Each structure stands twice: as structure tokens, then as C-alpha cells.
Coordinates of C-alpha atoms and ligand atoms in Angstrom, one line a residue:
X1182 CA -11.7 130.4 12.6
X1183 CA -9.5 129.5 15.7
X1184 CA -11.2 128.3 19.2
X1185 CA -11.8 131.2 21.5
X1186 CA -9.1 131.7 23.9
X1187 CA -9.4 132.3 27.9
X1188 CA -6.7 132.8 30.6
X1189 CA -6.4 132.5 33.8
X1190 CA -3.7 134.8 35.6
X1191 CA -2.5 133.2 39.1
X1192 CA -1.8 135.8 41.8
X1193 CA -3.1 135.2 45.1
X1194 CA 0.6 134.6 46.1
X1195 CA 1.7 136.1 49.4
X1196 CA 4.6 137.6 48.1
X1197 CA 6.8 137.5 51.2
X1198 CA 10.3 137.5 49.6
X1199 CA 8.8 141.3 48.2
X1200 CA 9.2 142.5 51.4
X1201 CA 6.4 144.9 50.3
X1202 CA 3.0 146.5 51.6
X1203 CA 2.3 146.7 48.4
X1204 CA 1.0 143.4 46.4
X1205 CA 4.1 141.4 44.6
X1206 CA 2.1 141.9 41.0
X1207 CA 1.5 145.6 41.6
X1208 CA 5.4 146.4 41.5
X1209 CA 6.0 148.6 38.2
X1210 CA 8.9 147.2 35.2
X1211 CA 9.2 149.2 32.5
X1212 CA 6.7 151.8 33.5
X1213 CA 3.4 149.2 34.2
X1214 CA 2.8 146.7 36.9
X1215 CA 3.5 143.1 36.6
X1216 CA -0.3 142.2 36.3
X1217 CA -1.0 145.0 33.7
X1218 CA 1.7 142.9 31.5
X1219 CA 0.1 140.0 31.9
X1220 CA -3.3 141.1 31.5
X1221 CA -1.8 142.7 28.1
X1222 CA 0.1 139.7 27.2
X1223 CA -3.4 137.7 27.3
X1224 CA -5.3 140.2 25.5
X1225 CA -3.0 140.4 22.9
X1226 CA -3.0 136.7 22.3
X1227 CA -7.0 136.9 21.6
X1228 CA -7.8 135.6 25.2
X1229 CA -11.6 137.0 25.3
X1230 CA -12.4 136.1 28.7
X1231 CA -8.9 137.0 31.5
X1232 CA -10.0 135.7 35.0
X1233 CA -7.8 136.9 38.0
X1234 CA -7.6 134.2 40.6
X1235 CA -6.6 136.4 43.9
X1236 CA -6.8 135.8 48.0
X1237 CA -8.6 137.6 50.6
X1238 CA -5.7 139.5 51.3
X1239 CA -4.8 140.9 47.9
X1240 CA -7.5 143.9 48.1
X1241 CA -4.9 145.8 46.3
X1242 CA -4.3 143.5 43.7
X1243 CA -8.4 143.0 42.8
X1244 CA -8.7 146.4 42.2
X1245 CA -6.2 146.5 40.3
X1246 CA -7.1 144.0 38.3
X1247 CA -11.2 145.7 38.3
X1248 CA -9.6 148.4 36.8
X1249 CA -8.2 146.4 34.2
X1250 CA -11.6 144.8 33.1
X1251 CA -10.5 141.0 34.3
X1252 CA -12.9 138.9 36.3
X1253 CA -12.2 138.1 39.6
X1254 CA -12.2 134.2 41.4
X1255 CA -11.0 134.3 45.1
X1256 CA -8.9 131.6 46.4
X1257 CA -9.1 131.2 49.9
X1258 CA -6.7 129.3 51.3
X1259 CA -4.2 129.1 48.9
X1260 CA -3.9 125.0 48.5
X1261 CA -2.0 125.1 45.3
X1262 CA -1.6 125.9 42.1
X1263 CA -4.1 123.1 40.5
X1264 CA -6.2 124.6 43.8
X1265 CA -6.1 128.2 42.3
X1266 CA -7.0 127.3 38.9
X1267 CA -10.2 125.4 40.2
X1268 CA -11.5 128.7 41.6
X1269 CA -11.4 129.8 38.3
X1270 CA -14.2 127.1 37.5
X1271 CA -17.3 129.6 38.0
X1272 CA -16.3 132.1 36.0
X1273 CA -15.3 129.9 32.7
X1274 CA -19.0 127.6 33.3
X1275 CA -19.8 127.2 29.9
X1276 CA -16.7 128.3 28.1
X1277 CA -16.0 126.5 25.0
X1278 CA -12.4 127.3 24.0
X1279 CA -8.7 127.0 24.8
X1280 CA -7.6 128.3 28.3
X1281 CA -3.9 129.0 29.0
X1282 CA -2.5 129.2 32.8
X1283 CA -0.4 132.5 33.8
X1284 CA 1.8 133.8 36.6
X1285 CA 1.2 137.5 37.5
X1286 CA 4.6 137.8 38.6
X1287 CA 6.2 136.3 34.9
X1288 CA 6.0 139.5 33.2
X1289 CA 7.7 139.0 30.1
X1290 CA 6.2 135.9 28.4
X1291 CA 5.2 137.5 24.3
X1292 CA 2.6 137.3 22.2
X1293 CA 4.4 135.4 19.7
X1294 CA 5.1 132.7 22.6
X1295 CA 2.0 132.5 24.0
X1296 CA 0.4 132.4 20.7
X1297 CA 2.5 129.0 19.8
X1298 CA 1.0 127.4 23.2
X1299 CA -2.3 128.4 21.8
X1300 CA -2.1 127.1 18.1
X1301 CA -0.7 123.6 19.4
X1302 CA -4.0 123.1 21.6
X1303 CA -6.0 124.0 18.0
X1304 CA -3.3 121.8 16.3
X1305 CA -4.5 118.4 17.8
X1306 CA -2.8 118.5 21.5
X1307 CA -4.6 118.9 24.5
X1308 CA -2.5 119.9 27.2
X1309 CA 0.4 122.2 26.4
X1310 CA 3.7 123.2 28.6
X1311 CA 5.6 126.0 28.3
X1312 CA 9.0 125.0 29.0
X1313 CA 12.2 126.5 29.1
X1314 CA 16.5 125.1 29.5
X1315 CA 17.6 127.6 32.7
X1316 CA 21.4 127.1 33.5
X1317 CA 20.2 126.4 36.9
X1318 CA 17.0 124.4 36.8
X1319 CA 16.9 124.5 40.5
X1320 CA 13.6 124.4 42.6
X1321 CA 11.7 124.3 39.0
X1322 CA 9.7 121.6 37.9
X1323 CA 10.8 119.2 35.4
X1324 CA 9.7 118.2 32.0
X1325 CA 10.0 114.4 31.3
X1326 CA 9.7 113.6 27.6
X1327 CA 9.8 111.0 25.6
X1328 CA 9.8 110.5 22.3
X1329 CA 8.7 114.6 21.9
X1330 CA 6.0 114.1 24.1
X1331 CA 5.3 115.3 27.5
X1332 CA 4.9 112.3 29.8
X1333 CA 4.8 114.4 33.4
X1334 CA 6.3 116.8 35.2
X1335 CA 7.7 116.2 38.4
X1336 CA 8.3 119.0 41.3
X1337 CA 11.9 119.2 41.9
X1338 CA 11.2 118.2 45.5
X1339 CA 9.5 115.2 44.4
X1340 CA 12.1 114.7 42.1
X1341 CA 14.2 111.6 41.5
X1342 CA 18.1 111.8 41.0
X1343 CA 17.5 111.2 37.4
X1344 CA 14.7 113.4 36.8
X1345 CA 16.5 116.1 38.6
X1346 CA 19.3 116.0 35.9
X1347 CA 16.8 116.8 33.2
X1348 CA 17.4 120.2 32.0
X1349 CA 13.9 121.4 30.8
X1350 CA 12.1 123.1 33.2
X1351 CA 8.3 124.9 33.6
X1352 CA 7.7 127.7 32.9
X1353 CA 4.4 127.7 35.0
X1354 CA 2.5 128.6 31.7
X1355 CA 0.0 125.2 30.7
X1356 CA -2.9 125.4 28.8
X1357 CA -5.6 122.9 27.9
X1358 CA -9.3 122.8 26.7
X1359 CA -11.4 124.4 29.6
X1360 CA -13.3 120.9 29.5
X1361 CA -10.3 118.8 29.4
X1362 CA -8.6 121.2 32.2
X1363 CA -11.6 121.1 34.6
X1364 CA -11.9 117.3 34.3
X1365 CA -8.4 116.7 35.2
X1366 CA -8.6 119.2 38.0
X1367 CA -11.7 118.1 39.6
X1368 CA -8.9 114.6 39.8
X1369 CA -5.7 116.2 41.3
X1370 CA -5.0 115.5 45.0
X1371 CA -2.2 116.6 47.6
X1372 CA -0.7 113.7 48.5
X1373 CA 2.7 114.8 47.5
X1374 CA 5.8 116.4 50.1
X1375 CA 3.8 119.9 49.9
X1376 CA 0.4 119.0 50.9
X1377 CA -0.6 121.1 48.0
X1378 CA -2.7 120.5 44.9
X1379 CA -0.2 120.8 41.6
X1380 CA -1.5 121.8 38.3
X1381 CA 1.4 120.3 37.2
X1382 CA -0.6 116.4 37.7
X1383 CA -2.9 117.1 34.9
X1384 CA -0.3 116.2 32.5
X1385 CA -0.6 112.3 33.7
X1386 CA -4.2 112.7 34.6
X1387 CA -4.9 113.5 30.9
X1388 CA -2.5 110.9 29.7
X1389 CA -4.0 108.6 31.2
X1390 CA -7.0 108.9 29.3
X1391 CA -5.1 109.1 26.1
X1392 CA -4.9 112.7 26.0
X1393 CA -1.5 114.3 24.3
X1394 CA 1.0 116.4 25.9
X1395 CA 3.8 118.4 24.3
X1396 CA 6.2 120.9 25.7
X1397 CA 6.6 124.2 24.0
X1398 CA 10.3 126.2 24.8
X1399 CA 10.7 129.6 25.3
X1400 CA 13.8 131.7 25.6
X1401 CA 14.6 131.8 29.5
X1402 CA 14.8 135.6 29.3
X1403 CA 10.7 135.3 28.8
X1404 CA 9.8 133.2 31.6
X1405 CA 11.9 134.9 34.0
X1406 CA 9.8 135.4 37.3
X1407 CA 10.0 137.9 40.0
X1408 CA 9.9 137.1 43.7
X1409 CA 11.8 139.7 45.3
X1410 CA 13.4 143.5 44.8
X1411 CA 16.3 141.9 43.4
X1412 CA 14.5 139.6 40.7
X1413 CA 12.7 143.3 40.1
X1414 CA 15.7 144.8 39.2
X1415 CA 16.6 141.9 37.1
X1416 CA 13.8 142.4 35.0
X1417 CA 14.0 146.1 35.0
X1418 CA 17.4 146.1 33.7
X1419 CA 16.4 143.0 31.6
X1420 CA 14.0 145.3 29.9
X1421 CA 15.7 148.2 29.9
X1422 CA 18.7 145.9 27.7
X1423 CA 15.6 145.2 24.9
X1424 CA 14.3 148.4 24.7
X1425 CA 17.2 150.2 24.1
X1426 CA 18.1 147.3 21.5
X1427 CA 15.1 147.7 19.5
X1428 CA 15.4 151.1 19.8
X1429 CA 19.3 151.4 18.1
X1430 CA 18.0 148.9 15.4
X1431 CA 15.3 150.4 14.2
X1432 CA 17.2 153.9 13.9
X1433 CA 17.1 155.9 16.9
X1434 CA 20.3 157.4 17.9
X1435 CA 20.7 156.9 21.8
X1436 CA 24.3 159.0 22.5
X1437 CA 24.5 156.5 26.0
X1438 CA 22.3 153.5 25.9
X1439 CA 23.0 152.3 29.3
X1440 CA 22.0 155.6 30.8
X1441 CA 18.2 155.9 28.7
X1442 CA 15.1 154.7 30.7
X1443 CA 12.5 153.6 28.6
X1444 CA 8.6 152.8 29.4
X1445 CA 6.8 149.8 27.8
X1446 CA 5.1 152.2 25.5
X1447 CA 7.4 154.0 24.6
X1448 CA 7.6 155.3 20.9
X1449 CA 10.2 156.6 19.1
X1450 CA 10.5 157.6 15.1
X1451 CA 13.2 156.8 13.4
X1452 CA 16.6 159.5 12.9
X1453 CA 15.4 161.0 16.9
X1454 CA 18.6 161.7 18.7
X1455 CA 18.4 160.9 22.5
X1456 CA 21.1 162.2 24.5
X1457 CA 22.5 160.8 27.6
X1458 CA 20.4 160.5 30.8
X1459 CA 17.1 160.8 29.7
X1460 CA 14.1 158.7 31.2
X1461 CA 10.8 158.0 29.3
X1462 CA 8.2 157.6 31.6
X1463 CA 4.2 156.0 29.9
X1464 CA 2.8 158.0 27.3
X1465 CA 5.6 159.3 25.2
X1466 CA 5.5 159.4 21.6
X1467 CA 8.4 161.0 19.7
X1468 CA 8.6 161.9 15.9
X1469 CA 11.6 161.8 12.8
X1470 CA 14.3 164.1 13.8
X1471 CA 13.7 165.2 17.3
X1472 CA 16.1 165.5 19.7
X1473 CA 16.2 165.2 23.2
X1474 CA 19.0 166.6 24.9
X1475 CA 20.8 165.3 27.9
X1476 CA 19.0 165.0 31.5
X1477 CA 15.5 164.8 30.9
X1478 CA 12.1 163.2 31.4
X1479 CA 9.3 163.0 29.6
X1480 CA 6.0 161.6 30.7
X1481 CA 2.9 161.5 29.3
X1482 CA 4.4 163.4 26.2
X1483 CA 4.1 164.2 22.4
X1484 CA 6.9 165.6 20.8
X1485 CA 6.6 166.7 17.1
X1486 CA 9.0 166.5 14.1
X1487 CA 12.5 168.3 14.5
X1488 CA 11.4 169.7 18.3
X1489 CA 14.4 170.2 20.7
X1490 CA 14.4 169.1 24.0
X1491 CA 16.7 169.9 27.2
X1492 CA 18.8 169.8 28.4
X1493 CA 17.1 169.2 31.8
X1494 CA 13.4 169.4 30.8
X1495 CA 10.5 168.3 32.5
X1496 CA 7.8 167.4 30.4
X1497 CA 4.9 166.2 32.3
X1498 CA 1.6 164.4 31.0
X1499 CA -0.3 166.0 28.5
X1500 CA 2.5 168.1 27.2
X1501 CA 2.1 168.3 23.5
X1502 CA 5.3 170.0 21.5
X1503 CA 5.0 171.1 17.8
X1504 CA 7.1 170.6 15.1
X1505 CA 10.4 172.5 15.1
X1506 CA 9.2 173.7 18.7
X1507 CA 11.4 174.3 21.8
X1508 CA 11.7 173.4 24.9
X1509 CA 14.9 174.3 27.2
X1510 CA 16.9 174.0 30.3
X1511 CA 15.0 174.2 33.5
X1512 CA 11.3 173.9 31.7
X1513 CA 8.7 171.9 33.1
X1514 CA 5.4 171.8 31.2
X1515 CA 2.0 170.2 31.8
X1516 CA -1.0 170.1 30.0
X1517 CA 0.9 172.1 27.6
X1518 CA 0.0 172.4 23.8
X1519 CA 2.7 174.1 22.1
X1520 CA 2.3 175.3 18.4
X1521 CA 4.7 174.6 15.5
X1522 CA 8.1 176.7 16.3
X1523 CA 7.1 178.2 19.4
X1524 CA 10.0 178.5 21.8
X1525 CA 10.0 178.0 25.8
X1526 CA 13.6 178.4 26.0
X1527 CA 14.9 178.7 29.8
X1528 CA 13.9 178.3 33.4
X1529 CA 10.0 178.1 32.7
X1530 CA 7.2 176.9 34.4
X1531 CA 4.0 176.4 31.5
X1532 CA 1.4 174.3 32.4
X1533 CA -2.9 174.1 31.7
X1534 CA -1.6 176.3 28.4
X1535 CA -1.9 176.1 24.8
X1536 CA 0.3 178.5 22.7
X1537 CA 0.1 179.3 19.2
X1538 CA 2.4 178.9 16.6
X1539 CA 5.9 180.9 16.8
X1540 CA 5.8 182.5 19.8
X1541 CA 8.5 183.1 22.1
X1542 CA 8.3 183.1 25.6
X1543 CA 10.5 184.6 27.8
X1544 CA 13.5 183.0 30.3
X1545 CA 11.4 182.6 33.9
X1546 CA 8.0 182.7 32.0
X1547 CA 5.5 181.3 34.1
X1548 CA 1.6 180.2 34.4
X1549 CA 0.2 180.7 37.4
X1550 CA -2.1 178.4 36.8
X1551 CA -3.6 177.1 40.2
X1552 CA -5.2 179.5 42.8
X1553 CA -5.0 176.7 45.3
X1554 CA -8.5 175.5 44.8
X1555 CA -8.7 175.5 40.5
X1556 CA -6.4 175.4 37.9
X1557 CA -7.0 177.8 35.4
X1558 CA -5.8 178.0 31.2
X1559 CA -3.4 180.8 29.8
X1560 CA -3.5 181.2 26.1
X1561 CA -0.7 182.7 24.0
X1562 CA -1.6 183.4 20.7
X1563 CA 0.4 183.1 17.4
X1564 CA 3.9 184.7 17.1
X1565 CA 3.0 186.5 20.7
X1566 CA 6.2 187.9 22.5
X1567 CA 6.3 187.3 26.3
X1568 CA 8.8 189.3 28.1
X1569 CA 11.7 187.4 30.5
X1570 CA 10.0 186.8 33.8
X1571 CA 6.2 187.0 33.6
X1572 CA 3.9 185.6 35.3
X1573 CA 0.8 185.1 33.4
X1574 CA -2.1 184.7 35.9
X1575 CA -5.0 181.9 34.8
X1576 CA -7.3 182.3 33.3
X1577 CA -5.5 184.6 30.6
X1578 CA -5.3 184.9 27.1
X1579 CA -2.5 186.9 24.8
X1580 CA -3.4 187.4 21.7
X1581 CA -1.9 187.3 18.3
X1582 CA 1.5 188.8 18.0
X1583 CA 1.0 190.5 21.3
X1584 CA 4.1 192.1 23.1
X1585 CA 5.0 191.8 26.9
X1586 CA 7.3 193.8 28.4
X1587 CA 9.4 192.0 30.7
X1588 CA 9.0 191.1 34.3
X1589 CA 5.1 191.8 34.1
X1590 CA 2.2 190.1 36.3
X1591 CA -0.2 190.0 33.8
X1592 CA -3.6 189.4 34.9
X1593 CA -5.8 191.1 32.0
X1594 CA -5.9 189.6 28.5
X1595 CA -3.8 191.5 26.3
X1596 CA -5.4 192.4 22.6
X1597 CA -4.1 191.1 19.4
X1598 CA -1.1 193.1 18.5
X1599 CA -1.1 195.3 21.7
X1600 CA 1.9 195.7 23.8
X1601 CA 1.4 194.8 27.8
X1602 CA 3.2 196.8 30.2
X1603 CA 2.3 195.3 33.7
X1604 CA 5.2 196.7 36.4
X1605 CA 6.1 199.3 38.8
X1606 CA 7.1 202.4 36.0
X1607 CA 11.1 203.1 36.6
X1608 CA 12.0 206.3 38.0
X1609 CA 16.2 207.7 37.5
X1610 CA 17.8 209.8 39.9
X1611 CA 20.6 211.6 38.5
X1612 CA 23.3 211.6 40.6
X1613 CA 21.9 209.6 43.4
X1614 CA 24.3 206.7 43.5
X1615 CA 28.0 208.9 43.3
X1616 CA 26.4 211.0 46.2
X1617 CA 25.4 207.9 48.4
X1618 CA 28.4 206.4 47.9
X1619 CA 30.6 209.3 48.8
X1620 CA 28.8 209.4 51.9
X1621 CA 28.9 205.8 52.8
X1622 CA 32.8 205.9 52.1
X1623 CA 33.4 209.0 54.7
X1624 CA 31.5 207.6 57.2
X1625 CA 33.0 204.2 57.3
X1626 CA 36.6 206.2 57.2
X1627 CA 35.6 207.9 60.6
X1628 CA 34.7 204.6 62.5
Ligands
LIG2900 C1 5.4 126.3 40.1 C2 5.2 124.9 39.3 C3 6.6 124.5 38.9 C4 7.2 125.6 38.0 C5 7.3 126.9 38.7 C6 7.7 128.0 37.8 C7 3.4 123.7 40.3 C8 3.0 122.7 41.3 N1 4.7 123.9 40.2 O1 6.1 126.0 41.3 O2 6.5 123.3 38.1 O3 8.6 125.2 37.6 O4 6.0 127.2 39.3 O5 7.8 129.2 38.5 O6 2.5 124.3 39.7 N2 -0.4 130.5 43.4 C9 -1.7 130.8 43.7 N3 -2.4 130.0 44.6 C10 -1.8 129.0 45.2 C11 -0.4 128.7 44.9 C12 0.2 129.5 44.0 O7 -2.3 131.8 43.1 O8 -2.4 128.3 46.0 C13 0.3 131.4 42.4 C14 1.5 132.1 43.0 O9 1.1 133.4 43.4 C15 2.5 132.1 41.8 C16 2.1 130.9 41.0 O10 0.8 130.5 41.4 O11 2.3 133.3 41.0 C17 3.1 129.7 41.3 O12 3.1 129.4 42.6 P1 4.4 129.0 43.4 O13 4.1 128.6 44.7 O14 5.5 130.0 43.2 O15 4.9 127.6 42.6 P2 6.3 127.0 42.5 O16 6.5 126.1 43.7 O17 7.3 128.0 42.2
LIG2901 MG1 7.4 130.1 42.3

């Protein structure tokens, strides 16, 4: 059996460089925020216990992180990284197991990564570094090694001219016993050019008591952090470039990679065809032979085997297409079921609605599904036939191979197999329009 695992996730940053009202952490790539990632990240890699360490002023981001079941530990001042960690100390009391450090604003670290920084604490070493080779090590910390193990790292800033030409760098991610990384914290000080307390000293406080340090490297493309909108859009596209990778190689067609907008979560069977400017927001699951067509987005969305999408559909959470089912241009759907074959083909509106199997609706179908207070269900039954331009009034149910004449406002439920008639009845009059026109002609001759 392998130790237990905890994390702590750092992010009671200020996040000025955001320029944001909005917490750094809470800013969305691929669909979820930064601290949803990392929270996932930690959960995936067995953590049990995921403490949040946050400041007073990140309301936004405690909530946030509530919501995500993760304890909270305020930090208040921020002193420093070693300083954040330690208000971590409360909630981990009594925590035998492994605890790995994490930034909330370093989305993109794996499982498989973090997973290696894990096994080498439960393979004899007790303080591990995640390090990584950037092709401009800048402001980052340094690893010094030596013989393949970590003797310290040293802020750039603190930084001699040699150490400044090493090349490895951290990552921010370190991870030690809880015991061992409590008793080295409970021994960092400030007394360095920042005043602050560094989590990166514990390497040489553990050495020093004949503890062993290694450095683990990950690919820089996982250790990337975001501090401002541009580092944001970095990452976005960063993703966006994986995603759609994984998504050729595994047999989706994509017509136009760059143009297709993926979520984290986004699933895709093999031999679906995905045409050019579509975006997948959460929530979309898409089966064999599918295919979505130009200019659309999906959200929230099932779509079965061999269904057509688009071009330009809006499918909207909680849609639910059937196999060999239809969607067209200029529908929008929500809380939609749609049975096998069924066909919404044009300029629809269909939401709170479940319809059968193999019905057609009409071009400019819609629910009225909201009576500005409620929102209300329509039900179209199996092989049903709704006229072009209805307007099905919730709650209302069709029924079985029901007929609807076109252009009705249908607000009773129509029996299996009736026909529904629901408009002003046409009146001819023979004649009319060669008269009124004759007229209209003389008099505009006279003028
Ligand atoms: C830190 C590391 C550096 C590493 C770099 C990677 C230290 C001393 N230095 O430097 O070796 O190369 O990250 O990005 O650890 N935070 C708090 N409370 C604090 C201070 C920071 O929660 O009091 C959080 C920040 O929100 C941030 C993270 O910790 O998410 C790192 O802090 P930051 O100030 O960016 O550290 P760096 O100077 O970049
Ligand atoms: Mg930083």
C-alpha cells in the first residue's frame, strides 16, 4: 500500500499583473478555472486531504475552493512561500503521509508528473523538487545538484554568477513528509533580499540533518505559470495545441484544427467529423460517426451515434441528441432530449422538451417554454409532424404521430394521431387583387 498523500495548493497571491477584479486562480483555460485544475490534478494523484492556503482578500477564491470540497488555511500577511505552507499546519495536525506543494496559478502540471514526485518520497527520498530546463531561467529559482542530488536551491536574486548559469529551474512544486516538512518549516527565516520566508530553504534545512533531496524534471510546457492575461492566453492556446493533438490521433477528423475550441472535458469518439469553427464548451460528449458541421457550439451536450450538427447550432446544457438525429442551421436547444432520427432542421428554438423518436419538426418550430416566471415542458411524441412555424406553448404534449398544420399557436395537447389546426381559417376573394390593382394604377396616373 502507498503512504497517503496530501496537498497543499498556494493561492493567497495578489495577482496584480491580472489586472482583474476577479481572483488570478478563478480565470477559466480550457473551460475550468486554474484552481479547479489543480484541485483535479491533486485528487487525481490520490491526494486525500487538498488544503487551500488563501488571504483575507481572496473571498472569491475560498468559495471557490468550498465549492470544491478543499479545506481552507488563511494566510494573513502573505510573508512567503515557506510562510504560506506553515498555515497549512492546523489543518494536516496529525497527518501521516506524503504532502506535495502546489501553485494555483500552474495549471497544467499531470498526474503522471505529480505522481513521480509522489513515488520518490515512498522510494526513500524525503524532500522532492520538481524541476524543469526553461530557455530562459530568468527570475526562477535554481537547482544546484551534485552528484544527482539536490544540495539547495537558490532564488535568482540571491543568486551567485555561477549559480545563475545553472539551467534547472523550480518549478514551485516540492513535496516532503508532513513531519519532515513542518520541522524544516517551523526552521526557515527571512533573512534573505526579500524579507520573505522561502520554502525553497528546507532543502538545506533537511540536508543538514541528513535528509535526501532529489530533483524531478518535467517538460516546461507543464510547469508553465500564469501571471497575467497574456500568460492566460499562452496557456489557452497551449491547451488548445494538446487537445486538438490528442484529438487527430486518436481518430477524430477536425476539417480546421486551429479554428476548434475544446473544453478540458471534452469527449469525442472516434471517426466524428468536426468541421471548421466549432467550440466545445464543459459537458460535451460526442459518439462514433457524428458530425458537427461548421460554426457551432455545444455546451453541456450529448450527441449520439451518426447525429448531424450545424451548421450554426446552438446546443445548450442539457441537450441530449439521438442517434442519427438532426439538428440544423439556426437551432438552439436546451434541456432538450431528442429521440433517435428525429429532425429539428432550421431556425428553431427547442428547449425544456423531450421528443420522441422520428419526428420532424418544422423550420421556425419553437417552445414557448418560459411564461416569465416558470419554465414549462413540451412533449412531442414519436414520428409526430410539427408544421413550419409553431409555437408550441408549455406545458404541452403532442402525441404519437400527431399532425400540425403550419404556423399554429398550439396551446392544447393534441391526441395521438389527430391532426391540430390552430390559426386564423383562410378566406379567398376571387378577383380582389386584379380589381385593387386596377384601381391603384388609375389613381396614381391622375396625380
Ligand atoms: C517561487 C519559488 C521559486 C520558483 C518559482 C516558480 C520560493 C521562495 N521561490 O518564486 O524558486 O522558481 O516560485 O514559479 O518559493 N504565495 C502565497 N503566499 C505567499 C507568497 C506566495 O500563497 O506569502 C503563492 C503565490 O500566490 C504563488 C506562489 O505562492 O502562487 C509562488 O509565489 P511567488 O511570489 O510567485 O514566488 P516566486 O518569487 O515566483
Ligand atoms: Mg511567481
Amino acid at each position: 500500500m502507498s503512504t497517503p498523500r496530501a496537498a497543499v495548493i498556494l493561492a493567497a497571491g495578489k495577482s496584480t499583473r491580472m489586472k482583474s477584479t476577479r481572483s488570478k486562480v478563478l480565470h477559466h483555460v480550457g473551460g475550468r478555472s486554474m484552481l479547479e485544475w489543480v484541485a483535479q490534478l491533486a485528487r487525481s494523484a490520490g491526494a486525500e486531504k487538498i488544503v487551500c492556503v488563501v488571504g483575507e482578500e481572496n473571498a472569491d477564491v475560498r468559495a471557490a475552493a468550498e465549492a470544491l470540497g478543499l479545506e481552507i488555511a488563511v494566510q494573513e500577511p502573505q510573508l512567503g512561500t515557506a510562510h504560506a505552507v506553515s498555515s497549512a499546519k492546523k489543518a494536516l495536525k496529525g497527518f501521516k503521509g506524503n504532502l506535495a506543494i502546489l501553485y494555483a496559478d500552474t495549471p497544467f502540471v499531470t498526474k503522471r508528473t505529480l505522481n513521480r514526485v509522489y513515488k520518490s518520497l515512498e522510494n526513500g527520498t524525503d524532500v522532492t523538487v520538481l524541476g524543469f530546463e526553461p530557455e530562459n531561467p530568468g527570475a526562477y529559482g535554481r537547482l544546484i545538484t551534485h552528484k544527482g542530488e539536490l544540495t539547495a536551491i537558490v532564488e535568482a536574486r540571491e543568486a551567485s554568477p555561477e549559480e545563475l548559469a545553472v539551467g534547472l529551474c523550480n518549478s514551485g512544486v516540492v513535496a516532503a513528509s508532513v513531519k519532515n516538512m513542518f520541522w524544516a518549516l517551523d526552521r526557515v527565516d527571512n533573512n534573505n533580499l526579500k524579507g520573505e520566508y522561502y520554502l525553497t530553504d528546507i532543502v538545506q534545512i533537511l540536508r543538514s540533518k541528513g535528509k535526501k533531496a532529489k530533483a524531478i524534471i518535467a517538460d516546461t510546457e507543464e510547469v508553465m505559470g500564469v501571471n497575467s492575461r497574456v500568460d492566460l492566453a499562452i496557456a489557452e492556446m497551449a491547451f488548445q495545441v494538446r487537445m486538438r493533438q490528442a484529438m487527430l490521433s486518436k481518430g477524430v477528423t477536425l476539417r480546421d484544427p486551429d479554428t476548434v475550441y475544446f473544453s478540458h472535458d471534452t469527449s469525442i469518439a472516434q471517426d466524428a467529423e468536426i468541421g471548421a469553427n466549432v467550440v466545445f464548451g464543459p459537458g460535451v460528449k460526442i459518439a462514433k460517426h457524428a458530425v458537427i458541421h461548421p460554426f457551432c457550439h455545444l455546451e453541456g451536450t450529448k450527441i449520439g451515434e451518426g447525429a448531424q450538427i450545424g451548421p450554426f447550432a446552438r446546443l445548450r446544457p442539457g441537450t441530449d441528441m439521438g442517434a442519427g438525429s438532426k439538428a440544423g442551421n439556426f437551432v438552439e436547444t436546451k434541456k432538450a432530449k431528442i429521440g433517435k432520427g428525429s429532425k429539428i432542421n432550421h431556425l428553431s428554438y427547442i428547449g425544456d422538451a423531450k421528443i420522441g423518436v422520428g419526428a420532424n419538426v418544422g423550420a421556425g418550430t419553437i417552445t414557448c417554454n418560459y411564461d416569465g416566471y416558470f419554465k414549462h415542458q413540451t412533449q412531442i411524441g414519436d414520428g409526430a409532424f410539427i408544421g413550419s412555424n409553431s409555437s408550441l406553448v408549455a406545458p404541452v404534449k403532442i402525441g404519437k404521430g400527431a399532425y400540425l398544420g403550419s404556423g399554429g399557436v398550439i396551446t392544447k395537447d393534441v391526441p395521438s394521431g389527430a391532426l391540430a389546426v390552430a390559426r386564423a381559417q383562410q378566406s379567398n376573394k376571387a378577383g380582389w387583387a386584379k380589381r385593387y390593382n386596377a384601381a391603384q394604377k388609375k389613381r396614381k396616373a391622375k396625380k
